[in-house]
Amino acid sequence: MKQANPVITAHELTKRFGQFTAVDQISFEVEKGEIFGFLGANGAGKTTAMRMLCGLSKPTSGTAYVSGFDVYRQQNRIKANIGYMSQKFSLYEDLTVRENIWFYGGIYGVRKKKLREKIEELLTDLNLKGEANTLVKSLPLGWKQKLAFSIAVLHEPGIVFLDEPTGGVDPITRRQFWEMIHKTARRGITCFVTTHYMDEAEYCDRVSIMVDGRIEALDKPGALKSHYEADTMDEVFLILARGAQRADS
Amino acid sequence: MKPVVCQHIEMQYVQGKKTVHALKDINFEVEPGELFGLIGPDGAGKTSLFRILTTLMLPVSGSAFVKGLDTNRDYRKIRKIVGYMPGRFSLYQDLSVKENLQFFASLFHTKIESNYDQIRDIYEQLKPFEKRRAGKLSGGMKQKLALCCALVHKPEVLFLDEPTTGVDPVSRKEFWQMLKKLQADGISIVVSTPYMDEATMCDRIALIQEGQILKIASPGDISDAYDKQLFAASTEHSFDLLTLLRANPEIHHSFSFGDEVHFSLAGEDRDPGAILLPGLRESGLKDVRIREIKPGIEDVFMDLLEKQTR
C-alpha cells in the first residue's frame, strides 16, 4: 500500500545479532499525522525495530527512511527531527519542571525567545503554572508523563515515538494522555506508539502486530477485528501472539 | 485463621519538605485460600502496604497480622511463612537461573526438591535456560523465576507486587493461570496490578488510590458501586464523538473505552438517543449507535476517582 505522505517508509528492514534475527524483513509505511500502534509480545523485536527507526542502531539489511532521512547514513538528522519518550526514561528527576523544559528545548535547538514563549504556553496547557519550580521527582507519575510528552514534541518534530507511555498510570490520566496524542496527531505530528493496554490499540488509526521479528498483521483496528473474527484487539493479539515461537527466549 | 488482617494502618513519609500520606486508615481482611487483588495506579500505596505486610517496614500507626502473627512483634515467624515477590526484579542478575533458586532455598534452610511439586509446572518452562544468568532473561521469564524463588520454602501466604507490569498480554494471561493453580493448592494470595482487566481474575478486589481504599468487593459485585445508568456509544470517529460529548451539558461524564465511548447523563431515566443523536447528526456524526451497558471495574474505578477528587 502506497501512502500519500509517508513519514516512515521501511522496506525489508532487518537486524541480526549473530545467528539471531531480531527483526526480520519488516516493510511498512506510516503517514503524516497518523497514530500508529506498534504492538508485539515481549521479545518480538519491537524495541530493536524502534531503535533502528530512531537512528540508534544500524540495520543489517533493508531500507528505511524517517522524515525523509536514511537510517544508515543520516542518523543524526533523524535524531534531531523526531521526538521520543518512554515510561522508563523521560525527564530529569532532580531538575524542576521549568528546568527540564529549558534543557530539552536547548538540546533540540529551539531558539531562546521562542522557548520562553513555549514554556509559558506549555505550563498553562498542562495546568502546571503553580509547579514550575517543583522538582520533577515530586510530581505524580501521570503529570510527569504528560509533561514528558509535551516536551518530546516541543521542537515540533515530524514524528514522536512513544514507548509504553501510559504504563502504571491511572485510568483517567491514561485517557487524558490519549486525548493529548489525538490532538498532537491532528497538528500533523505522527505518533508511533507501543502499549500493553489492548484497549489503547483501539485508539490508533492503524496497528501493526509483531511476532517473532516479523509484522504478522497491519491494518485498522476494526479491519483486524473483522479479519480475525474477534470482538476486541485483545483477542486479535492473543490469536497472533500465541503462535509465537520465541515469545520468551 | 485469617491469613491477612489490616487494622487502621497509616503510613507517612517525608519527601523533601513535603509529608506524603502514603496510606490512610487501611482496613481489610483476606479469607483463607483467597486470591485478593489490590488494584490501583502507580503511587496509590500498594507497595507500602506490601512492605508493611512482609515486615519490611512499620506503619506509623495501626496494626497488621499475617496468620494471626503481629507484623510488629512476630516478624521473624512471619518471614518464614510468607513468600514475597517485589515489584522491581529482585533476583541476583549475575547468578544463573538455578543458582538464584538454590540461593533462596538455602536462605530458608531448605532444598529446591522439597517443594518441587508446587513449582514444577513453572520451573519446567525455565529448565532450558537453567544456566543462563538471570539478568539475561526476558521479562516474562524473569517473572516466572521470581515466582519460583518466592515459592521455594512452601509459603502459606504469597504477596505479589505488580507481577505483570510491563509484561505482554499473552504472558500476563499465563501468569494469572499459574496463580489460579497455586490458589487451588490452598495458598492465600495478595496480588497488586495496575491492569483493570486482571482484576476479574481475583475473588475480591480492593480499589486503591492515593493511599485510600475506595471500595472492596468481588469483581461481579463491584458494578453495584456505580449509581448511574451507563451507556456505550460507537462510531467510526470516536475522538470526534468524545470531543462533542465533552462539550454537551447533558453529559455527566464521558470516557473513551476501546472502540467505544462510555458516558452517563445528567439526571435520571432519560433516553440518550433522543437527547443526543439529533445534535450529533448535525455535527456530521451520522453513524453513532448507543446502548446501555453494565459498568465494568474500570468504569467504577474512574467514577470513584472522580468523586474523590471532586
Coordinates of N, CA and C in Angstrom, one line a residue, chain A residues 40-43 46 87 131 134 137-139 141 164 167-176 178-183 186 195-200 202-203 220-222 225 231 234 237-238 241-242 247-249, chain B residues 15 18 40-43 129 132 136-141 144 162 165-174 177 194-197 209 236 239-240 242-243 246 254-260 298 301-303 305-306:
Chain A
G40 N 3.3 -6.0 20.0 CA 4.0 -7.3 19.9 C 4.3 -7.8 21.3
A41 N 4.5 -9.1 21.4 CA 4.8 -9.7 22.7 C 6.2 -9.2 23.1
N42 N 6.6 -9.4 24.4 CA 7.9 -9.2 24.9 C 8.9 -10.1 24.1
G43 N 9.9 -9.5 23.5 CA 10.9 -10.3 22.8 C 10.5 -10.4 21.3
K46 N 10.2 -5.4 18.9 CA 9.7 -4.0 18.8 C 10.8 -3.0 19.1
Q87 N 8.3 5.1 29.1 CA 7.8 5.0 30.5 C 9.0 5.0 31.4
E131 N 3.5 24.7 39.6 CA 4.5 23.7 39.9 C 5.8 24.0 39.1
T134 N 8.9 23.2 40.9 CA 8.9 22.0 41.7 C 9.9 21.0 41.0
K137 N 10.8 15.0 40.4 CA 10.6 13.8 41.2 C 9.4 13.8 42.2
S138 N 9.0 15.0 42.6 CA 7.9 15.1 43.5 C 6.5 15.2 42.8
L139 N 6.5 15.2 41.4 CA 5.3 15.2 40.7 C 4.7 13.8 40.6
L141 N 3.1 10.5 38.9 CA 3.5 9.9 37.7 C 2.7 10.4 36.5
E164 N 5.6 2.7 25.4 CA 4.7 2.4 26.6 C 4.6 3.6 27.5
G167 N 2.2 3.2 30.9 CA 2.3 2.1 31.9 C 2.2 2.6 33.3
G168 N 1.3 1.9 34.1 CA 1.2 2.2 35.5 C 0.4 3.5 35.8
V169 N -0.1 4.1 34.8 CA -0.8 5.4 35.0 C -2.3 5.1 35.3
D170 N -3.0 5.9 36.1 CA -4.4 5.6 36.5 C -5.3 5.8 35.3
P171 N -6.5 5.1 35.3 CA -7.3 5.1 34.1 C -7.7 6.4 33.6
I172 N -8.0 7.4 34.4 CA -8.4 8.7 33.9 C -7.2 9.4 33.2
T173 N -6.1 9.4 33.9 CA -4.9 10.1 33.3 C -4.5 9.4 32.0
R174 N -4.6 8.1 32.0 CA -4.3 7.3 30.7 C -5.2 7.8 29.6
R175 N -6.4 8.1 29.8 CA -7.3 8.6 28.8 C -7.0 10.0 28.4
Q176 N -6.6 10.8 29.4 CA -6.2 12.2 29.1 C -5.0 12.2 28.2
W178 N -4.2 9.9 26.1 CA -4.6 9.6 24.7 C -5.2 10.8 24.0
E179 N -5.9 11.6 24.8 CA -6.5 12.8 24.2 C -5.4 13.7 23.7
M180 N -4.3 13.8 24.5 CA -3.2 14.6 24.0 C -2.6 14.0 22.7
I181 N -2.5 12.7 22.7 CA -2.0 12.0 21.5 C -2.8 12.4 20.3
H182 N -4.1 12.4 20.4 CA -5.0 12.7 19.3 C -4.8 14.1 18.9
K183 N -4.7 15.1 19.8 CA -4.6 16.5 19.5 C -3.2 16.7 18.8
R186 N -3.5 15.5 15.2 CA -4.3 16.5 14.4 C -3.4 17.7 14.0
T195 N 2.3 -0.1 23.4 CA 1.5 -0.3 24.6 C 1.2 -1.7 24.9
H196 N 1.0 -2.0 26.2 CA 0.5 -3.3 26.6 C -1.0 -3.3 26.9
Y197 N -1.6 -2.1 26.9 CA -3.0 -2.0 27.1 C -3.7 -2.2 25.8
M198 N -4.5 -3.3 25.7 CA -5.1 -3.5 24.4 C -6.3 -2.6 24.0
D199 N -6.9 -2.0 25.1 CA -7.9 -1.0 24.7 C -7.3 0.2 24.0
E200 N -6.1 0.5 24.3 CA -5.4 1.6 23.7 C -5.1 1.3 22.2
E202 N -7.1 0.2 20.3 CA -8.3 0.7 19.5 C -8.3 2.2 19.2
Y203 N -7.5 2.9 19.9 CA -7.4 4.4 19.7 C -6.5 4.7 18.6
K220 N -6.3 -1.2 10.1 CA -7.1 -0.5 11.1 C -7.6 -1.5 12.1
P221 N -7.8 -1.0 13.4 CA -8.3 -2.0 14.4 C -9.6 -2.7 14.0
G222 N -10.5 -1.9 13.4 CA -11.8 -2.5 13.0 C -11.6 -3.6 12.0
K225 N -10.1 -6.7 13.6 CA -11.1 -7.5 14.4 C -12.0 -8.3 13.4
D231 N -13.8 -9.9 18.9 CA -14.6 -8.7 19.4 C -13.7 -7.6 19.8
D234 N -7.6 -7.3 22.1 CA -7.0 -8.2 23.0 C -7.1 -9.6 22.3
F237 N -4.8 -9.9 19.3 CA -3.4 -10.1 19.8 C -3.1 -11.5 20.3
L238 N -4.0 -12.0 21.0 CA -3.8 -13.4 21.5 C -3.8 -14.4 20.4
A241 N -0.3 -13.7 18.8 CA 0.9 -13.9 19.6 C 1.1 -15.3 20.1
R242 N -0.1 -16.0 20.3 CA 0.0 -17.4 20.8 C 0.8 -18.3 19.8
A247 N 8.5 -16.1 22.0 CA 7.9 -15.0 22.8 C 8.8 -14.8 24.0
D248 N 9.4 -15.9 24.5 CA 10.1 -15.7 25.8 C 11.4 -16.4 25.9
S249 N 12.2 -16.3 24.8 CA 13.5 -17.0 24.9 C 14.6 -15.9 25.1
Chain B
Q15 N 9.2 13.7 52.2 CA 9.9 13.7 51.0 C 10.3 15.2 50.7
K18 N 7.9 18.1 51.9 CA 6.5 17.6 51.9 C 6.4 16.4 52.8
G40 N -4.8 -0.5 41.6 CA -4.6 0.9 41.6 C -3.4 1.3 40.8
P41 N -3.3 2.6 40.5 CA -2.2 3.1 39.6 C -0.9 3.2 40.5
D42 N 0.2 3.5 39.8 CA 1.5 3.8 40.5 C 1.2 4.9 41.5
G43 N 1.9 4.8 42.7 CA 1.8 5.8 43.7 C 0.5 5.7 44.5
F129 N 16.8 -22.9 30.2 CA 17.6 -21.7 30.5 C 18.3 -21.8 31.8
R132 N 21.4 -19.9 32.2 CA 21.5 -18.5 31.8 C 21.5 -17.6 33.0
K136 N 19.9 -11.9 32.0 CA 19.8 -12.0 30.5 C 18.4 -12.6 30.1
L137 N 17.5 -12.8 31.1 CA 16.2 -13.4 30.8 C 15.3 -12.3 30.3
S138 N 14.3 -12.7 29.5 CA 13.3 -11.8 29.0 C 12.3 -11.5 30.2
G139 N 11.5 -10.5 30.0 CA 10.6 -10.0 31.1 C 9.7 -11.1 31.6
G140 N 9.1 -11.9 30.8 CA 8.2 -13.0 31.2 C 8.9 -14.1 32.0
M141 N 10.1 -14.4 31.5 CA 10.9 -15.4 32.2 C 11.4 -15.0 33.6
K144 N 8.7 -15.4 36.0 CA 8.5 -16.8 36.4 C 9.5 -17.3 37.4
E162 N 2.7 -6.2 41.8 CA 2.7 -5.9 40.3 C 3.5 -7.0 39.5
T165 N 3.4 -6.2 35.5 CA 3.6 -4.8 34.9 C 4.6 -4.9 33.8
G166 N 4.3 -4.3 32.7 CA 5.3 -4.3 31.6 C 5.4 -5.7 30.8
V167 N 4.5 -6.6 31.2 CA 4.5 -7.9 30.6 C 3.4 -7.9 29.5
D168 N 3.7 -8.6 28.4 CA 2.7 -8.6 27.3 C 1.5 -9.4 27.6
P169 N 0.3 -9.1 26.9 CA -0.9 -9.7 27.3 C -0.9 -11.3 27.3
V170 N -0.1 -11.9 26.5 CA -0.1 -13.4 26.5 C 0.6 -13.9 27.8
S171 N 1.8 -13.4 28.1 CA 2.5 -13.8 29.3 C 1.7 -13.4 30.5
R172 N 0.9 -12.3 30.5 CA 0.1 -11.9 31.6 C -1.0 -13.0 31.9
K173 N -1.6 -13.4 30.8 CA -2.7 -14.4 31.0 C -2.1 -15.7 31.6
E174 N -0.9 -16.1 31.1 CA -0.3 -17.3 31.6 C 0.0 -17.2 33.1
Q177 N -2.9 -17.7 35.2 CA -3.3 -19.1 35.3 C -2.5 -19.8 36.3
P194 N -1.8 -2.8 38.1 CA -2.4 -1.6 37.5 C -3.4 -1.9 36.4
Y195 N -3.4 -3.2 35.9 CA -4.3 -3.5 34.8 C -5.7 -3.9 35.3
M196 N -6.7 -3.1 35.0 CA -8.0 -3.4 35.5 C -8.6 -4.7 35.0
D197 N -8.2 -5.1 33.8 CA -8.8 -6.3 33.2 C -8.4 -7.5 34.0
Q209 N -6.4 4.2 45.7 CA -5.9 5.4 45.1 C -5.5 6.4 46.1
E236 N -17.4 5.5 13.8 CA -16.1 5.4 13.1 C -15.1 6.5 13.6
F239 N -12.9 9.9 18.4 CA -12.3 11.0 19.0 C -13.2 12.3 18.9
D240 N -13.8 12.4 17.7 CA -14.8 13.5 17.4 C -16.0 13.3 18.3
L242 N -16.1 11.9 21.2 CA -15.7 12.2 22.6 C -15.7 13.7 22.8
T243 N -15.1 14.4 21.8 CA -15.0 15.9 21.9 C -16.4 16.5 22.0
R246 N -18.1 15.7 25.4 CA -17.5 16.5 26.4 C -18.1 18.0 26.5
S254 N -17.8 11.4 30.3 CA -17.6 10.6 29.2 C -16.1 10.2 29.1
F255 N -15.9 8.9 28.7 CA -14.5 8.5 28.6 C -14.4 7.6 27.4
S256 N -13.3 7.6 26.7 CA -13.1 6.6 25.6 C -12.8 5.2 26.3
F257 N -13.3 4.2 25.6 CA -13.2 2.9 26.1 C -13.0 1.9 25.0
G258 N -11.8 1.6 24.7 CA -11.6 0.7 23.5 C -12.2 1.4 22.3
D259 N -13.0 0.7 21.5 CA -13.5 1.4 20.3 C -14.8 2.1 20.5
E260 N -15.2 2.2 21.8 CA -16.4 2.9 22.2 C -16.2 4.1 23.1
E298 N -13.3 -0.9 35.5 CA -12.6 0.4 35.2 C -13.6 1.5 35.2
F301 N -14.0 2.3 38.8 CA -12.8 3.0 39.4 C -12.7 4.4 39.0
M302 N -13.0 4.7 37.7 CA -12.9 6.1 37.2 C -14.0 7.0 37.9
D303 N -15.2 6.4 38.1 CA -16.2 7.1 38.8 C -15.8 7.4 40.3
L305 N -12.7 7.6 41.4 CA -11.6 8.6 41.3 C -12.2 10.0 41.2
E306 N -13.2 10.1 40.3 CA -13.7 11.5 40.1 C -14.4 12.0 41.4

